[in-house]
mmCIF file of C-alpha atoms and ligand atoms in Angstrom:
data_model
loop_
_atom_site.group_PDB
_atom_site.id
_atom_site.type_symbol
_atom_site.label_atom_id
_atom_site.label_comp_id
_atom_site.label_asym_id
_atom_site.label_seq_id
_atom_site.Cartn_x
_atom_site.Cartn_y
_atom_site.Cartn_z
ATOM 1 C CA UNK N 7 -15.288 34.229 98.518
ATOM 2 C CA UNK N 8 -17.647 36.324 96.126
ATOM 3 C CA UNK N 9 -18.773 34.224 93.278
ATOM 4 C CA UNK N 10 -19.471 35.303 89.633
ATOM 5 C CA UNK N 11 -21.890 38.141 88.304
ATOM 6 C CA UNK N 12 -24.635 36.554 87.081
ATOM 7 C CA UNK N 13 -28.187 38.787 85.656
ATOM 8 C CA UNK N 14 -30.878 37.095 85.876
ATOM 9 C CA UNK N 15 -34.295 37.863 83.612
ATOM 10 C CA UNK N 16 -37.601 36.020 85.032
ATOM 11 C CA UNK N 17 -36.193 36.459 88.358
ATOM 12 C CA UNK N 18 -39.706 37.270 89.680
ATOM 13 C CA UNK N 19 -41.216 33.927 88.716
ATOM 14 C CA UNK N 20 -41.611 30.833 90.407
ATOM 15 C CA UNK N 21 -37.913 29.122 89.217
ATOM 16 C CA UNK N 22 -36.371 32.441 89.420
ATOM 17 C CA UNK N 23 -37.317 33.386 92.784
ATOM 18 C CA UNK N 24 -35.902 29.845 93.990
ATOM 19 C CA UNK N 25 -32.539 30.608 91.754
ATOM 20 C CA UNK N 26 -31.895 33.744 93.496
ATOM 21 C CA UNK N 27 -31.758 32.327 96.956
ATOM 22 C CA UNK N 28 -29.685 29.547 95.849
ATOM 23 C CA UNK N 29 -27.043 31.573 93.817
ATOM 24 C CA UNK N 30 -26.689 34.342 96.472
ATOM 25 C CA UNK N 31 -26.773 31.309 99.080
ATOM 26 C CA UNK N 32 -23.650 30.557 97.156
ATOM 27 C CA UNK N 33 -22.073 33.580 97.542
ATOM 28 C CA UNK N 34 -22.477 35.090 93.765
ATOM 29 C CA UNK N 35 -23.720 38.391 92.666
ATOM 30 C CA UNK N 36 -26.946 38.480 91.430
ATOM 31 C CA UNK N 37 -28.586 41.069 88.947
ATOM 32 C CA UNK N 38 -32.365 40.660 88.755
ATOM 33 C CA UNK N 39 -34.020 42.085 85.604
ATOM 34 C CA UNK N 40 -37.943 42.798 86.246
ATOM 35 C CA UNK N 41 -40.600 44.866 84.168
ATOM 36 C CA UNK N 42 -42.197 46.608 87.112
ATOM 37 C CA UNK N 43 -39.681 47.191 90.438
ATOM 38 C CA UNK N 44 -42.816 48.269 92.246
ATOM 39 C CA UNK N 45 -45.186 45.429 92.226
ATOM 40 C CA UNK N 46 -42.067 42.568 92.238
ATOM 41 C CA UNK N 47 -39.226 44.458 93.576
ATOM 42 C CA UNK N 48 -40.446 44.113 97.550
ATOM 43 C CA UNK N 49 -40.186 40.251 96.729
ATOM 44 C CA UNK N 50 -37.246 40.010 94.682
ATOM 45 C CA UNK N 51 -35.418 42.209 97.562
ATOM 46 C CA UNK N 52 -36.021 39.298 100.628
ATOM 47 C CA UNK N 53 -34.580 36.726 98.080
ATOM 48 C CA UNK N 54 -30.596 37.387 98.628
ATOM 49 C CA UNK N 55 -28.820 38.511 101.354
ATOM 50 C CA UNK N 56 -27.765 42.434 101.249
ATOM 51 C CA UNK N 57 -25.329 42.947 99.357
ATOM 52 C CA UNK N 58 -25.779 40.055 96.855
ATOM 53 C CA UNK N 59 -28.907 40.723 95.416
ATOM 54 C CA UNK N 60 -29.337 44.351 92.577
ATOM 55 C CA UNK N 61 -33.110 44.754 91.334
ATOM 56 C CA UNK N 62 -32.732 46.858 87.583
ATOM 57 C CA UNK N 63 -36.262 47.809 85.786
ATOM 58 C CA UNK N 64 -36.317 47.507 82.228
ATOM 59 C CA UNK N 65 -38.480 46.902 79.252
ATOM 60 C CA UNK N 66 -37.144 44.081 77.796
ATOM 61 C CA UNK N 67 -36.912 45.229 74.223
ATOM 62 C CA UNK N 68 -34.987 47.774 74.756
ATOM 63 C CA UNK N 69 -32.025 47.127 73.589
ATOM 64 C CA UNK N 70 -29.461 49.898 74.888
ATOM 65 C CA UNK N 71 -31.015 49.011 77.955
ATOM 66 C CA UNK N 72 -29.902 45.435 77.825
ATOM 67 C CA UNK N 73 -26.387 45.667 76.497
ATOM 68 C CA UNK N 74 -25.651 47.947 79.543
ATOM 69 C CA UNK N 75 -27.288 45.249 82.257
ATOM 70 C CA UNK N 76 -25.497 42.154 80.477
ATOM 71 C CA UNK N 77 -22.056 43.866 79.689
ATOM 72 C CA UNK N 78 -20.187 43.567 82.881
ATOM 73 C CA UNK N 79 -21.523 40.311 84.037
ATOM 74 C CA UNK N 80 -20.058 36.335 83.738
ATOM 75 C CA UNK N 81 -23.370 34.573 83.094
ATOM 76 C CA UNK N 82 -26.757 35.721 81.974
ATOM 77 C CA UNK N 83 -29.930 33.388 83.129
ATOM 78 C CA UNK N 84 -33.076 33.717 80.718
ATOM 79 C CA UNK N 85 -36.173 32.261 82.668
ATOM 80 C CA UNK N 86 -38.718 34.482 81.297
ATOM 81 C CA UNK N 87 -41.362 32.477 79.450
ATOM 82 C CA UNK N 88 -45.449 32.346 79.045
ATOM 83 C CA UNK N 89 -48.011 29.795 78.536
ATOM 84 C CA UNK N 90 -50.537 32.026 76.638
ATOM 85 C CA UNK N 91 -50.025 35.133 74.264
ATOM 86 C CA UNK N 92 -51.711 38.303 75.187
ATOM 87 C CA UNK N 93 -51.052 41.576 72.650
ATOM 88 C CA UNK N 94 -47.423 42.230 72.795
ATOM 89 C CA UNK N 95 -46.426 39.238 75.012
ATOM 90 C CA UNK N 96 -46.440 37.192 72.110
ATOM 91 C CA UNK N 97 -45.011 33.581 71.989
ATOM 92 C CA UNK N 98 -42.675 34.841 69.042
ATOM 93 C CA UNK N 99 -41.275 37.743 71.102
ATOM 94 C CA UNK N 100 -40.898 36.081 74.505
ATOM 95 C CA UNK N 101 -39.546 32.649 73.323
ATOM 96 C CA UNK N 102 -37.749 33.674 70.009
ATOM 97 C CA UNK N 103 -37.343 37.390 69.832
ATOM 98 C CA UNK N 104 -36.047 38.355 73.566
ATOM 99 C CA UNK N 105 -33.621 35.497 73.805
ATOM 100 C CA UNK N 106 -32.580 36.292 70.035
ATOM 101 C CA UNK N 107 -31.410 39.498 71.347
ATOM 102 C CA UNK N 108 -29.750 38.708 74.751
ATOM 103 C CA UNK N 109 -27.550 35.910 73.544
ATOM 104 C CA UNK N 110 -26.597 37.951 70.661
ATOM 105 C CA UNK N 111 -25.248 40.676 72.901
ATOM 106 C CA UNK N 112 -23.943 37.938 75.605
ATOM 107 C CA UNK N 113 -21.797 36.850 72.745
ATOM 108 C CA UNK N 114 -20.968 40.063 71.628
ATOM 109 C CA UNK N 115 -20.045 40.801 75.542
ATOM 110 C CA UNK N 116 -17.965 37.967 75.927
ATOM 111 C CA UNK N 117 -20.018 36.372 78.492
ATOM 112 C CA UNK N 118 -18.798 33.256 79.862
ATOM 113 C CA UNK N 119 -21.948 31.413 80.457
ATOM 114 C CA UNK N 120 -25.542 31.577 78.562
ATOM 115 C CA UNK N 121 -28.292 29.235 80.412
ATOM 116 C CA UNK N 122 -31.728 29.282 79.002
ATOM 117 C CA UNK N 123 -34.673 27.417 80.348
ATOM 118 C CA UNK N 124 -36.970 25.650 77.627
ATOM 119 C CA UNK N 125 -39.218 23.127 78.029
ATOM 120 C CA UNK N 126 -39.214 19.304 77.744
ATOM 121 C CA UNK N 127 -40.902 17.584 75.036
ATOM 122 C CA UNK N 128 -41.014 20.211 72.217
ATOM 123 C CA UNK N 129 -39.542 18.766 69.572
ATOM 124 C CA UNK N 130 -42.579 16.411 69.298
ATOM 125 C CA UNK N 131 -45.163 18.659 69.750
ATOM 126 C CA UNK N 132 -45.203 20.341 66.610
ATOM 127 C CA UNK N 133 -49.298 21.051 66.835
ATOM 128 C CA UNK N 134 -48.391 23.750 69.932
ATOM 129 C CA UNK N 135 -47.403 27.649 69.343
ATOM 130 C CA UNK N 136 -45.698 27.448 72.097
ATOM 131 C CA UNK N 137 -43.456 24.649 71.183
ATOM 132 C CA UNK N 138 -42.668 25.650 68.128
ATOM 133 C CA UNK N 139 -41.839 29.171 69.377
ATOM 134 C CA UNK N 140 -39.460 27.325 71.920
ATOM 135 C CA UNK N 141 -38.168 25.367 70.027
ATOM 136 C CA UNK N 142 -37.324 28.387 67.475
ATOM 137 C CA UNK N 143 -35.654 30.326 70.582
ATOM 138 C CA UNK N 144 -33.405 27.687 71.537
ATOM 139 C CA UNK N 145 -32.099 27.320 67.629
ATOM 140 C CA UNK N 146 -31.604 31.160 67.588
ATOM 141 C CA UNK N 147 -29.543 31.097 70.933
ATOM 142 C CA UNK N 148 -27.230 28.154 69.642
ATOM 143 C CA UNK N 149 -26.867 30.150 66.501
ATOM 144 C CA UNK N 150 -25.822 33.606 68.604
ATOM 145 C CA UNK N 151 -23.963 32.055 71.609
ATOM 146 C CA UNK N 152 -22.714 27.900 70.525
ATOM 147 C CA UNK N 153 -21.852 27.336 73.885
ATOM 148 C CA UNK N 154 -25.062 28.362 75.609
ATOM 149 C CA UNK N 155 -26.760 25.339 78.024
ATOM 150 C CA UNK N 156 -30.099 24.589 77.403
ATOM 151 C CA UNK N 157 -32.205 22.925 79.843
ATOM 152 C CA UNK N 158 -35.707 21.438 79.341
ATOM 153 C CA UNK N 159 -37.622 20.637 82.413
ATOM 154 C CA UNK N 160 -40.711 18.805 82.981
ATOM 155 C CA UNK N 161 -43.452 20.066 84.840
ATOM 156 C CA UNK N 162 -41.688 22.347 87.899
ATOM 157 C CA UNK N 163 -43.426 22.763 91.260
ATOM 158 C CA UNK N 164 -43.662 23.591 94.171
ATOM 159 C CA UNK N 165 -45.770 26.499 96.455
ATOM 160 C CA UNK N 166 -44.809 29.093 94.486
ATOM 161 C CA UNK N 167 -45.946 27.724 90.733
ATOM 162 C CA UNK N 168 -49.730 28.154 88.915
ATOM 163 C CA UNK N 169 -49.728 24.583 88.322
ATOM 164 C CA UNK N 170 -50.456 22.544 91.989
ATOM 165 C CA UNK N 171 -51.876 25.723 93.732
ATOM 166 C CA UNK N 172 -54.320 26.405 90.766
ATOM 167 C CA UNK N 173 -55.292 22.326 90.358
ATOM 168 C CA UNK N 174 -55.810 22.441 94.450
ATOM 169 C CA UNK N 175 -58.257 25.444 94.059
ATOM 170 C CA UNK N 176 -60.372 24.216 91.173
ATOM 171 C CA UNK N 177 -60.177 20.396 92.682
ATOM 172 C CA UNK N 178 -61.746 22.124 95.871
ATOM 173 C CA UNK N 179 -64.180 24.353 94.321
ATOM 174 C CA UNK N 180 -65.335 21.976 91.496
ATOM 175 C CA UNK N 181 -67.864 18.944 92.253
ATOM 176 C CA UNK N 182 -66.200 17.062 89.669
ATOM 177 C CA UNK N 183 -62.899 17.265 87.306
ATOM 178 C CA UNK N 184 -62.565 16.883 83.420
ATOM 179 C CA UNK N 185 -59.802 15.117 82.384
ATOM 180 C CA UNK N 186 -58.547 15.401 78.419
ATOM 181 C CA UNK N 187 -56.810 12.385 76.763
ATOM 182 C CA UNK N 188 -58.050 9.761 79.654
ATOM 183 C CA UNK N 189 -55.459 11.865 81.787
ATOM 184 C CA UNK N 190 -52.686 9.201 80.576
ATOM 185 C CA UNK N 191 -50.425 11.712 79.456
ATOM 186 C CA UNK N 192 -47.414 11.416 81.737
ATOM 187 C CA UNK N 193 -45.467 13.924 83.352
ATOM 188 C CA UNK N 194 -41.701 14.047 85.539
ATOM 189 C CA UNK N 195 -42.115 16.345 88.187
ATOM 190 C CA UNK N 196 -38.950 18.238 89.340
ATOM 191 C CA UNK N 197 -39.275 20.071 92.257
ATOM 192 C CA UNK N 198 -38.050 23.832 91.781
ATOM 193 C CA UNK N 199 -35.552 23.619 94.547
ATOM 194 C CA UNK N 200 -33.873 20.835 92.189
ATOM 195 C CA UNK N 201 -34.413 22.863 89.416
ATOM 196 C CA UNK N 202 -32.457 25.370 90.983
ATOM 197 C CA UNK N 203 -29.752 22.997 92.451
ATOM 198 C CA UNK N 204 -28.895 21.916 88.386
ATOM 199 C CA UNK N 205 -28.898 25.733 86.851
ATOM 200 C CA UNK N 206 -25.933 26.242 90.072
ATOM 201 C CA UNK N 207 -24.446 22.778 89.154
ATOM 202 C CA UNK N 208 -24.080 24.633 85.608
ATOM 203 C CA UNK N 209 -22.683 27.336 87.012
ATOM 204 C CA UNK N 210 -20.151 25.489 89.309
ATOM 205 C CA UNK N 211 -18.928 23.244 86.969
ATOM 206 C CA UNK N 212 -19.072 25.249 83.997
ATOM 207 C CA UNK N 213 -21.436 22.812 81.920
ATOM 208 C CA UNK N 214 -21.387 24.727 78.282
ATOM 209 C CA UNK N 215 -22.650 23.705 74.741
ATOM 210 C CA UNK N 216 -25.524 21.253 76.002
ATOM 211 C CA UNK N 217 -29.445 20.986 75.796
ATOM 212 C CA UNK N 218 -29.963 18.756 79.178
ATOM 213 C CA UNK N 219 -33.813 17.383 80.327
ATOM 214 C CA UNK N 220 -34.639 17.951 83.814
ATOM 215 C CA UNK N 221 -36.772 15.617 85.195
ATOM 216 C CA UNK N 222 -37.927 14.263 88.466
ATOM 217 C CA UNK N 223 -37.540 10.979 89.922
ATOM 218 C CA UNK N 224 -41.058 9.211 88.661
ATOM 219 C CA UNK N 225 -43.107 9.238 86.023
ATOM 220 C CA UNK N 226 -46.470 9.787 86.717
ATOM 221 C CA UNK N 227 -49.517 10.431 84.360
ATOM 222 C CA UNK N 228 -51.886 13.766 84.619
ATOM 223 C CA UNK N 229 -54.915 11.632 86.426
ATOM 224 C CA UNK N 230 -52.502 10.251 89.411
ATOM 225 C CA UNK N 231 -51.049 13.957 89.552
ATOM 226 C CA UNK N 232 -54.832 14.889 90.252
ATOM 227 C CA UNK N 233 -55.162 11.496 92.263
ATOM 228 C CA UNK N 234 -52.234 12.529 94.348
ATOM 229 C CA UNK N 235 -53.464 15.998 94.747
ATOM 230 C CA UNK N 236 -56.956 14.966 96.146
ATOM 231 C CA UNK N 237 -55.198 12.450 98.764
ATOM 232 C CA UNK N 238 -53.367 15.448 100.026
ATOM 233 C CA UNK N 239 -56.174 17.819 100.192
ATOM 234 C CA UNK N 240 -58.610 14.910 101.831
ATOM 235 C CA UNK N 241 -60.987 15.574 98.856
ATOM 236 C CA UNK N 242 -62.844 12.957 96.968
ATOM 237 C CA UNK N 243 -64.100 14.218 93.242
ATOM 238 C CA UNK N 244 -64.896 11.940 90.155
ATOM 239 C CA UNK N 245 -62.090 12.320 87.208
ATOM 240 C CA UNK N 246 -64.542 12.826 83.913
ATOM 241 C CA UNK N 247 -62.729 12.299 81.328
ATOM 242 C CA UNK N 248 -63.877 15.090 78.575
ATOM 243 C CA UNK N 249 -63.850 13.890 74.669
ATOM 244 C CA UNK N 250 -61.747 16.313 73.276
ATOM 245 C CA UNK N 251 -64.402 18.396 70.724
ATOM 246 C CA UNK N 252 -65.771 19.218 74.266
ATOM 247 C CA UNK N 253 -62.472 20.241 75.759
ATOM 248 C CA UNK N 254 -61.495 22.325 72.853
ATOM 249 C CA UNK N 255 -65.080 23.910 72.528
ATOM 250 C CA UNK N 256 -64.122 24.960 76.441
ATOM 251 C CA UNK N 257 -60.536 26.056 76.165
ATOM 252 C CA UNK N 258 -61.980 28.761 73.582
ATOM 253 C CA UNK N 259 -64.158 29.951 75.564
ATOM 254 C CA UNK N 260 -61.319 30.608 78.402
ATOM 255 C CA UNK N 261 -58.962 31.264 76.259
ATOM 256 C CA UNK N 262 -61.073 34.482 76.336
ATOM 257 C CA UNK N 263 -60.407 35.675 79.566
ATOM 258 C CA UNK N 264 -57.554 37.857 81.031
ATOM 259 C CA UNK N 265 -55.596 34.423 82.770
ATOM 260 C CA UNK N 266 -56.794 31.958 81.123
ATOM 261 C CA UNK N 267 -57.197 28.166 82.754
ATOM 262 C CA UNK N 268 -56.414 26.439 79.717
ATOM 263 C CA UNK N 269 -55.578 27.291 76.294
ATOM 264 C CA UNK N 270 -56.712 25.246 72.933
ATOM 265 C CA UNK N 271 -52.657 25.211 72.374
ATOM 266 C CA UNK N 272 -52.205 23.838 75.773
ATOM 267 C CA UNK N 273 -54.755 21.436 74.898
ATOM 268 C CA UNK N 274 -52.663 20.195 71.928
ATOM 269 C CA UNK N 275 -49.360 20.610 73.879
ATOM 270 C CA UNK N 276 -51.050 18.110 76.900
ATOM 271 C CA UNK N 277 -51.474 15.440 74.327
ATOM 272 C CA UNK N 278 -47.199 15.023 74.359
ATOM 273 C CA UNK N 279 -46.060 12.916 77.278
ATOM 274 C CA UNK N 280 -43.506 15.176 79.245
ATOM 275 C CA UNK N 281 -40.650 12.859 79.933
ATOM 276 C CA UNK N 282 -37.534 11.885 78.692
ATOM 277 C CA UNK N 283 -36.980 11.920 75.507
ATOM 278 C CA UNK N 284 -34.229 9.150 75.648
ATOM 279 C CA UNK N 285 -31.734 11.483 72.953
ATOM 280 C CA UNK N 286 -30.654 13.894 75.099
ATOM 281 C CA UNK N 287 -28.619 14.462 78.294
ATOM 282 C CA UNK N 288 -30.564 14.610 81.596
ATOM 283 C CA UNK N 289 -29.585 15.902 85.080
ATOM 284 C CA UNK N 290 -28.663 12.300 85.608
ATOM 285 C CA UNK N 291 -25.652 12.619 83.638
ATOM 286 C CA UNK N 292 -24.399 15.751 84.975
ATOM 287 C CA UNK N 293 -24.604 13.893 88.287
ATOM 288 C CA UNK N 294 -27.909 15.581 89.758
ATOM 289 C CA UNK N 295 -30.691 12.616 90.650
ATOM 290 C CA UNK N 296 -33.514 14.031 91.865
ATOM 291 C CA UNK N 297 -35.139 12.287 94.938
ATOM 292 C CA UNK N 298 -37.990 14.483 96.109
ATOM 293 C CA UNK N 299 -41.030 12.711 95.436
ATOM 294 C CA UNK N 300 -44.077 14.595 94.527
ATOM 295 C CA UNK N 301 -46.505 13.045 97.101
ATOM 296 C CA UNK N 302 -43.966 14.005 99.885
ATOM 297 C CA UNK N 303 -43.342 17.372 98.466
ATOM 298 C CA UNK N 304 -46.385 18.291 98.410
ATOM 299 C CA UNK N 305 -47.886 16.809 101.527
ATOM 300 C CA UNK N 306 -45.632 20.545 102.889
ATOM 301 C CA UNK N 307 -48.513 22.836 101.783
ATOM 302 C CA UNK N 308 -51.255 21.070 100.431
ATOM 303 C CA UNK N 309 -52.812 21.440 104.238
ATOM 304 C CA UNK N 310 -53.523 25.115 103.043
ATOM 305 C CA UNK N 311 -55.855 23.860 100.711
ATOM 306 C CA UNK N 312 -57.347 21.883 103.587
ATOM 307 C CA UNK N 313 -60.725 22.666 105.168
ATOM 308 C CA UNK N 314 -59.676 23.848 108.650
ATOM 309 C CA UNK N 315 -55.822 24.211 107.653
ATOM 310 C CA UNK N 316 -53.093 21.999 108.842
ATOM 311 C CA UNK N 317 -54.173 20.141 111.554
ATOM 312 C CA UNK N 318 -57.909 19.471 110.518
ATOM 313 C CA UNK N 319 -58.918 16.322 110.085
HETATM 314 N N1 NAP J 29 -42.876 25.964 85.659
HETATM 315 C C1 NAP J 29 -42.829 24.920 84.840
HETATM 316 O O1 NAP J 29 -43.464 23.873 85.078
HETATM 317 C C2 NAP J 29 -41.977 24.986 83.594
HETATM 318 C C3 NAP J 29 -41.842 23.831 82.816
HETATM 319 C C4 NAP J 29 -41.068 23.886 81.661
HETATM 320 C C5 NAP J 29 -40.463 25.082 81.303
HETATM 321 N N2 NAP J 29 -40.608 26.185 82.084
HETATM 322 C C6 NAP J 29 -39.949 27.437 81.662
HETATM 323 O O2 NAP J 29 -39.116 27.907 82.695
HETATM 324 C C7 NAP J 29 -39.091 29.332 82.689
HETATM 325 C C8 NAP J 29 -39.438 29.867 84.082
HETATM 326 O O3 NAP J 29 -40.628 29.253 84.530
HETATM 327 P P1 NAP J 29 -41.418 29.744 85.837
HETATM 328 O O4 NAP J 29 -42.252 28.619 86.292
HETATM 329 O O5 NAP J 29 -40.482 30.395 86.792
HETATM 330 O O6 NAP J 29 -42.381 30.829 85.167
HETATM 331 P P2 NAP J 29 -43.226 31.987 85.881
HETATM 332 O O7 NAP J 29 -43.363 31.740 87.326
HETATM 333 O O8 NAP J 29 -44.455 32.151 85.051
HETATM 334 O O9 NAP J 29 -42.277 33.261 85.657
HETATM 335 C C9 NAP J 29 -42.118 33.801 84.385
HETATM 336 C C10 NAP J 29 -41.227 35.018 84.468
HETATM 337 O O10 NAP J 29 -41.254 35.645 83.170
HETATM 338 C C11 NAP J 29 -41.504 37.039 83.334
HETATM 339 N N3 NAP J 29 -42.190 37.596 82.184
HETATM 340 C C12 NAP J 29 -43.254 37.088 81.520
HETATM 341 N N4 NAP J 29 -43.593 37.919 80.514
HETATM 342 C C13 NAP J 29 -42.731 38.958 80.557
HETATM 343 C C14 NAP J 29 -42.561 40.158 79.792
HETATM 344 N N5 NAP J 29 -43.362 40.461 78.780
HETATM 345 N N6 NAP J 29 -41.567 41.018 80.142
HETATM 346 C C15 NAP J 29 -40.761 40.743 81.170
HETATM 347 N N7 NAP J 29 -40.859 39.633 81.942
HETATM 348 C C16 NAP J 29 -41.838 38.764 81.626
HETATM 349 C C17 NAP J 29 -42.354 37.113 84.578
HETATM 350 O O11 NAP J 29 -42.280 38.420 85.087
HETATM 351 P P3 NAP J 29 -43.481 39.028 85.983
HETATM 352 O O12 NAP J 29 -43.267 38.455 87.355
HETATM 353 O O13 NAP J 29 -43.275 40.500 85.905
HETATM 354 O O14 NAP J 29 -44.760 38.546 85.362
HETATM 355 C C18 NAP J 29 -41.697 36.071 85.469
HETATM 356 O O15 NAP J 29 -40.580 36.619 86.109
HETATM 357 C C19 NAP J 29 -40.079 29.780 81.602
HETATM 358 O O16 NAP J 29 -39.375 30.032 80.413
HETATM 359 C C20 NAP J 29 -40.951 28.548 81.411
HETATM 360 O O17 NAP J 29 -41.468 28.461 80.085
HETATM 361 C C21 NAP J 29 -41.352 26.169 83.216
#
């Protein structure tokens, strides 16, 4: 049985790439959106089985461009998001201006499904660009396309994402670790294979008109996720927590470089804890729990970040 046509933009990233193999798994068609086919088309091909998987390069704003990718399809998937502007990649085009423009022509198209991945706690954190920019796409989308699912995860990981791999590297590397705001801020790690499992729950049971949290099955706060982290990579390092005129004096100076480490707006965006909000639907009421802890999860490749590799002592 061949499943619906879904195009999916972000496909390249960490959720996306996890998405892919899940819908196509399932037996629908996926269309995968990327800026440049040569650098991410060689991974994006390996994700579905022939057949299943199309790889289109476009520039995002264009709009002629667009309307032709989403016009024959059942469900368009918007993953495409940033943590830190850079010249045109703007938070006000990625998070408001790009999804502006696809669910207006989803609509237009008659599309039967619009899922958009946000981000948990924005509506408090009204000190971060990148909040309010999300929180400004999501209210143009439900304006374009009411029926359109929202989801707002927590902190997704897993091998693939810049968040474990890069704390592993600098934990390793660094002969101690600043932590900013005590590192109480707590966080509800979803794995991205569970991430993936609600967006085809969505799909499958046609969840429309609904902004739903994604969360994991603990909460945990930012100095146990580094606690946790060291245990798995048999490092010991002392947790210094930074006073914050400190932290923000060093976020400007990376916010300087090309890929930057940390951002004065994720400074102000880590204050927020990143857990349920309590007024919203979760992926416990659409009947997902998520039980993959994130000790055990990542105990499955934290030995690369080993000295010696896996079986080192
Ligand atoms: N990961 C998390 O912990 C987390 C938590 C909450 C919310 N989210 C949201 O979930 C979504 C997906 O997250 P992710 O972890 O999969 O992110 P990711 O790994 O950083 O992937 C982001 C995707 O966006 C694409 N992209 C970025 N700028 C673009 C541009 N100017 N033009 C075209 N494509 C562009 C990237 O394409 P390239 O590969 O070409 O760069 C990539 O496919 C994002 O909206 C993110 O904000 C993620």
């Amino acid at each position: 049985m061949i499943g619906k046509n879904i195009l999916v933009f972000g496909g390249s990233g960490q959720i996306g790439r996890h998405l892919i193999r899940r819908l196509t798994n399932n037996n629908h068609l996926v269309t995968v959106a990327t800026r440049n086919l040569h650098t991410k088309g060689s991974i994006l091909k390996t994700q579905g089985n022939p057949g299943y998987i199309q790889i289109v390069e476009t520039n995002i704003f264009e709009e002629e461009k667009l309307y032709n990718l989403i016009k024959d399809k059942d469900v368009c998937i918007n993953l495409i998001g940033i943590l830190y502007e850079s010249k045109k990649n703007t938070f006000k085009n990625i998070h408001v201006n790009f999804p502006n423009i696809i669910s207006r022509i989803s609509k237009e198209q008659k599309l039967e499904q619009f899922i958009h991945i946000s981000a948990l706690g924005i509506e408090k954190a009204k000190d971060s660009q990148y909040a309010l920019s999300k929180l400004e796409g999501e209210m143009k989308i439900i304006k374009n396309f009411p029926e359109a699912t929202i989801l707002r995860p927590s902190i997704i990981y897993s091998i693939d994402d810049n968040f474990t791999t890069n704390l592993m590297s600098l934990l390793n590397l660094m002969p101690f670790f600043p932590i900013y705001y005590n590192g109480k801020t707590k966080f509800s790690p979803l794995h991205v294979s569970d991430m993936s499992q609600i967006i085809l729950s969505i799909i499958e049971k046609n969840i429309c008109s609904e902004i739903i949290e994604c969360v994991g099955p603990e909460e945990i706060s930012f100095k146990q996720i580094l606690e946790k982290l060291l245990f798995s990579i048999d490092r010991k390092k002392i947790l210094i927590p930074f006073p914050l005129v400190i932290a923000k004096l060093l976020a400007f100076f990376l916010e300087k470089f090309p890929k930057p480490l940390l951002t004065r707006d994720q400074l102000n965006l880590l204050k927020y804890d990143n857990v349920l909000s309590g007024n919203r639907k979760s992926n416990i009421d659409i009947g997902f729990i998520s039980k993959l802890k994130f000790e055990n999860e990542i105990k499955k490749y934290s030995y690369m970040w080993k000295r010696g590799g896996e079986y080192s002592k």
